[in-house]
Amino acid sequence: MSAADTGIFSDPTARGLTLELVRVTEAAAIAAARLRGHGREKEADQAAVDAMRAELMVLAVEGTVVIGEGERDEAPMLFIGERVGNGTGPAVDIAVDPLEGTTLCAKDMPGAIAVMAVAERGSLLAAPDVYMQKIAIGPGYPPGTVDLDWSPAQNIASLARAKGVDPSGITAIILDRPRHMDLIAAIRATGAGIRLISDGDIAAIIHCTKPDETGVDIYMGSGAAPEGVIAASALRCIGGQMQGRLILDSADKRSRAAKMGITDPTRKYDMHDMARGDVIVAATGVTTGALLCGVRFRPGRIETETVIYRSNTGTVRRIASEHRRPEASPPV
């Protein structure tokens, strides 16, 4: 065992959990992939949820879902507060997105994934299912290179200086939404480029960690808070900077947040606030994208690709799996 390998998952009895997490996201990805291109978003999401729940229930942990598909009254989705695991292992927080990119899957477009994060109990921000303002960059920059409270022009200029390029050498990745019209105009006014995406902001934030490969330097804009926590968990493992602020713009949202222990509705969280301690993140491709290959149905087998990150060791593992089953072919 490496001297750097400390934390809840370094215990010999818990180290096999890494591979078990792969089984969880693989099951969700395969279930969703059977409905790729069928235009049935809710059915694909439910299939992924059901498959993920079945695997989570036999996982050797005492798990609590802190980031899920919804809150308790929205079951049978994996709801916030749900207990999972067989109770024989460590007490952990679990964040899940059984199908990030439901529209991508329904339209068989690139980038849909099944993803989850696991950390020691009390380590993940229990965020309600609301929007979150987010900004993220990859590793290798001085602390404080970007800030959620700065203007788009200030952030682009600061990042360009840190990278040693003109603002025109920076590319931002943003969800293509009407709410981002002003943000898009402000970024383009700096001379920076923009890559617009229809869905999938977890993968988009991860793309910022390898700008030489992806061509993306910075994520900006607002998206779902649960995905923000999972993305922060990934950055804890692979490096970078991220800040987020919950958008609690109604009394109902503020009340829901308060019930989850959020006392300051205007707080700016950095990635260490959203994901602390020893964190593991696993993601399996549903449709092929820049991050992962999608599920491939072959005669007699199913092929999957998964990436798994761990914060305490800084390891990134890619796992290509073959699942040999008689029912490997998708339904007609």
XYZ file of C-alpha atoms in Angstrom:
332
model
C 0.000 0.000 0.000
C 1.362 3.440 -0.926
C 2.216 5.806 1.899
C -0.116 8.300 0.244
C -3.002 5.831 0.311
C -4.861 6.935 3.411
C -8.513 7.579 4.141
C -11.670 5.558 4.505
C -11.056 3.439 1.396
C -7.433 2.547 2.214
C -8.464 -0.166 4.672
C -7.895 -3.596 3.064
C -11.515 -4.549 3.690
C -12.730 -1.482 1.768
C -10.219 -1.305 -1.103
C -12.224 -3.716 -3.227
C -15.042 -1.184 -3.187
C -13.520 0.565 -6.200
C -14.314 -2.328 -8.516
C -17.765 -2.718 -6.975
C -18.567 0.894 -7.862
C -17.696 0.089 -11.456
C -20.344 -2.646 -11.399
C -22.914 -0.092 -10.235
C -22.352 2.419 -13.039
C -21.949 -0.349 -15.632
C -25.360 -1.772 -14.728
C -27.025 1.634 -15.005
C -25.312 2.402 -18.318
C -26.295 -0.926 -19.892
C -29.915 -0.534 -18.799
C -30.125 2.974 -20.225
C -28.318 2.017 -23.437
C -31.047 -0.463 -24.308
C -33.277 2.578 -24.866
C -30.796 4.723 -26.808
C -32.435 6.619 -29.623
C -35.965 5.569 -28.652
C -37.011 9.066 -27.607
C -38.231 7.852 -24.195
C -36.306 9.953 -21.693
C -38.255 9.002 -18.571
C -38.166 5.290 -19.372
C -34.411 5.358 -19.996
C -33.841 7.261 -16.760
C -36.043 4.846 -14.807
C -34.225 1.847 -16.289
C -30.900 3.317 -15.194
C -32.255 4.089 -11.711
C -33.638 0.578 -11.234
C -30.393 -1.061 -12.333
C -28.271 1.246 -10.189
C -30.437 0.723 -7.118
C -30.240 -3.065 -7.456
C -26.429 -2.924 -7.460
C -26.249 -0.330 -4.687
C -28.329 -2.509 -2.387
C -25.684 -5.278 -2.416
C -22.728 -2.874 -2.100
C -20.623 -3.507 1.023
C -21.343 -0.116 2.638
C -23.718 1.640 4.982
C -24.722 4.215 2.400
C -26.946 7.276 2.391
C -27.899 8.958 -0.871
C -27.184 12.674 -0.400
C -27.397 13.541 -4.094
C -30.090 11.663 -5.962
C -32.780 11.786 -8.583
C -35.117 13.705 -6.311
C -36.425 14.028 -2.806
C -38.286 11.420 -0.823
C -41.744 12.165 -2.225
C -40.485 11.478 -5.756
C -39.696 7.758 -5.254
C -39.242 5.265 -6.967
C -36.275 7.355 -8.117
C -33.115 7.153 -5.997
C -34.160 9.832 -3.543
C -32.169 12.057 -1.221
C -31.955 10.350 2.162
C -32.425 6.817 0.830
C -30.378 4.139 2.614
C -28.465 1.742 0.382
C -25.851 -0.961 0.790
C -25.833 -4.233 2.707
C -24.567 -2.629 5.919
C -21.289 -4.550 6.114
C -18.812 -1.838 5.155
C -17.917 1.798 5.831
C -20.528 4.509 6.439
C -20.553 6.651 3.307
C -22.300 9.464 1.464
C -23.356 8.560 -2.053
C -24.097 10.936 -4.928
C -25.689 9.452 -8.037
C -26.768 10.473 -11.492
C -27.893 7.170 -13.030
C -28.275 8.814 -16.435
C -26.646 12.183 -16.942
C -27.897 13.334 -20.296
C -31.345 11.763 -20.580
C -31.991 13.757 -23.747
C -28.626 12.671 -25.162
C -29.573 9.042 -24.574
C -33.105 9.453 -25.949
C -31.709 11.015 -29.141
C -28.605 8.754 -29.241
C -26.341 11.803 -29.109
C -22.770 11.801 -27.723
C -21.924 12.147 -24.054
C -24.565 10.401 -21.929
C -23.027 8.722 -18.863
C -23.967 6.881 -15.667
C -22.014 8.376 -12.772
C -21.699 8.224 -8.997
C -19.465 9.512 -6.203
C -18.774 7.972 -2.787
C -17.158 9.631 0.233
C -16.981 9.220 3.978
C -20.245 9.986 5.800
C -20.764 13.749 6.091
C -18.278 14.612 3.330
C -20.556 15.506 0.397
C -22.711 18.617 0.273
C -26.339 17.591 0.634
C -27.669 19.882 -2.073
C -31.355 20.154 -2.957
C -32.422 19.609 -6.549
C -32.132 23.261 -7.606
C -29.896 25.165 -9.981
C -26.371 26.187 -9.070
C -24.127 28.886 -10.488
C -20.816 27.243 -11.379
C -17.353 28.087 -12.577
C -14.551 25.556 -13.050
C -11.075 25.246 -14.541
C -8.492 22.491 -14.651
C -5.258 22.004 -12.680
C -2.003 23.889 -13.012
C -3.210 27.423 -12.259
C -2.554 29.564 -9.156
C -5.288 29.492 -6.515
C -7.904 32.169 -7.111
C -7.393 32.302 -10.878
C -11.172 32.529 -11.361
C -13.992 33.579 -9.063
C -17.752 33.186 -9.212
C -18.214 36.813 -8.121
C -16.150 38.255 -10.959
C -17.572 39.320 -14.292
C -17.120 37.016 -17.290
C -14.569 39.457 -18.701
C -12.538 39.404 -15.470
C -12.494 35.618 -15.357
C -11.479 35.250 -19.005
C -8.733 37.863 -18.616
C -7.385 36.269 -15.428
C -7.357 32.777 -16.920
C -5.715 34.035 -20.110
C -2.936 35.687 -18.086
C -2.406 32.517 -16.061
C -2.258 30.425 -19.237
C -0.022 32.914 -21.037
C -2.347 33.528 -23.967
C -4.627 36.252 -25.277
C -8.326 35.962 -24.365
C -8.871 34.648 -27.904
C -6.870 31.590 -26.837
C -9.459 30.661 -24.201
C -12.525 28.502 -24.874
C -15.449 28.340 -22.458
C -17.950 25.493 -22.367
C -21.536 26.476 -21.554
C -24.943 24.827 -21.557
C -26.953 26.109 -24.510
C -29.859 27.657 -22.624
C -31.803 30.924 -23.015
C -30.764 31.896 -19.469
C -27.156 32.074 -20.668
C -27.681 34.583 -23.485
C -26.102 37.485 -21.570
C -23.215 35.315 -20.374
C -22.505 34.120 -23.913
C -22.536 37.703 -25.244
C -20.181 38.864 -22.468
C -17.687 36.071 -23.126
C -17.716 36.610 -26.879
C -17.083 40.322 -26.296
C -13.720 39.365 -24.756
C -12.668 37.524 -27.919
C -12.809 34.116 -26.243
C -14.408 31.133 -27.951
C -17.434 29.212 -26.722
C -18.443 25.588 -27.061
C -22.165 25.197 -26.519
C -23.512 21.871 -25.247
C -27.091 20.652 -25.024
C -26.618 18.586 -21.837
C -24.007 16.900 -19.672
C -22.285 19.444 -17.475
C -20.467 16.855 -15.315
C -18.506 15.695 -18.352
C -18.139 19.316 -19.481
C -16.439 20.284 -16.214
C -14.158 17.234 -16.423
C -13.209 18.323 -19.970
C -11.662 21.489 -18.473
C -8.983 19.371 -16.769
C -7.368 18.454 -20.117
C -7.611 21.539 -22.339
C -4.842 20.296 -24.648
C -6.993 17.279 -25.514
C -10.514 18.713 -25.311
C -9.910 22.305 -26.388
C -11.923 23.520 -23.374
C -10.453 25.783 -20.676
C -13.306 26.898 -18.439
C -16.877 25.988 -17.535
C -19.250 28.845 -16.758
C -22.980 29.179 -16.196
C -25.712 27.539 -14.176
C -26.830 23.929 -14.093
C -28.276 21.440 -11.654
C -26.788 21.510 -8.160
C -26.590 17.698 -7.788
C -24.420 17.492 -10.895
C -22.311 20.313 -9.452
C -21.487 18.252 -6.364
C -20.568 15.207 -8.460
C -18.384 17.357 -10.730
C -16.659 18.865 -7.672
C -16.003 15.322 -6.453
C -14.309 14.508 -9.753
C -12.154 17.646 -9.628
C -11.078 16.713 -6.099
C -9.598 13.602 -7.687
C -8.028 14.999 -10.843
C -7.270 18.591 -9.898
C -8.628 21.976 -10.776
C -10.653 24.769 -9.236
C -14.413 25.045 -8.898
C -16.915 27.279 -7.140
C -20.677 27.025 -6.911
C -23.591 28.908 -5.390
C -27.096 27.508 -5.005
C -29.821 29.490 -6.760
C -32.484 29.679 -4.060
C -34.773 32.207 -5.679
C -38.058 31.238 -4.026
C -39.325 30.678 -0.503
C -39.956 27.011 -1.285
C -36.378 26.442 -2.444
C -34.952 28.250 0.581
C -37.159 26.148 2.855
C -36.039 22.899 1.204
C -32.396 23.957 1.500
C -32.829 24.840 5.175
C -34.278 21.394 5.878
C -31.080 19.925 4.429
C -28.897 21.983 6.765
C -28.056 24.905 4.461
C -28.150 27.968 6.696
C -26.612 30.560 4.343
C -28.569 30.656 1.048
C -25.977 32.972 -0.554
C -22.869 30.973 0.370
C -20.176 30.475 -2.257
C -18.859 26.897 -2.093
C -15.502 25.769 -3.408
C -14.910 22.168 -4.426
C -13.551 21.275 -0.972
C -16.801 22.492 0.572
C -18.811 20.328 -1.829
C -16.648 17.199 -1.547
C -14.267 16.583 1.351
C -12.017 13.743 2.434
C -11.377 10.553 0.493
C -13.616 10.550 -2.604
C -14.132 7.982 -5.364
C -15.969 8.814 -8.594
C -16.986 6.268 -11.235
C -18.552 6.971 -14.635
C -19.562 4.580 -17.431
C -20.373 5.692 -20.955
C -23.920 5.221 -22.245
C -23.436 6.925 -25.608
C -19.968 7.495 -27.046
C -18.567 10.951 -26.324
C -15.290 12.751 -25.700
C -15.019 11.322 -22.186
C -16.026 7.672 -22.678
C -17.088 5.110 -25.251
C -20.715 4.123 -24.998
C -22.148 0.678 -24.355
C -21.618 -1.667 -27.313
C -23.947 -4.622 -27.806
C -22.176 -7.511 -29.534
C -23.357 -11.044 -30.258
C -23.120 -12.847 -26.934
C -21.498 -9.976 -25.030
C -21.798 -6.347 -23.944
C -18.781 -4.020 -23.883
C -18.488 -1.026 -21.551
C -15.890 1.614 -20.745
C -15.619 3.140 -17.270
C -13.333 5.745 -15.739
C -12.784 5.761 -11.995
C -11.089 8.523 -10.011
C -9.846 8.577 -6.412
C -8.866 11.739 -4.569
C -6.402 10.475 -1.942
C -4.180 8.639 -4.403
C -4.809 10.834 -7.460
C -5.329 7.744 -9.586
C -7.371 7.623 -12.773
C -8.227 4.151 -14.032
C -9.969 3.240 -17.264
C -11.674 -0.122 -17.267
C -12.849 -1.821 -20.459
C -15.228 -4.660 -19.590
C -16.893 -7.492 -21.460
C -20.115 -8.821 -19.988
C -20.792 -12.241 -21.469
C -24.498 -12.990 -21.195
C -27.008 -14.773 -23.429
C -29.181 -11.636 -23.484
C -26.336 -9.404 -24.658
C -28.120 -8.146 -27.748
C -30.481 -5.208 -27.243
C -34.217 -5.816 -27.629
C -35.666 -5.418 -31.111
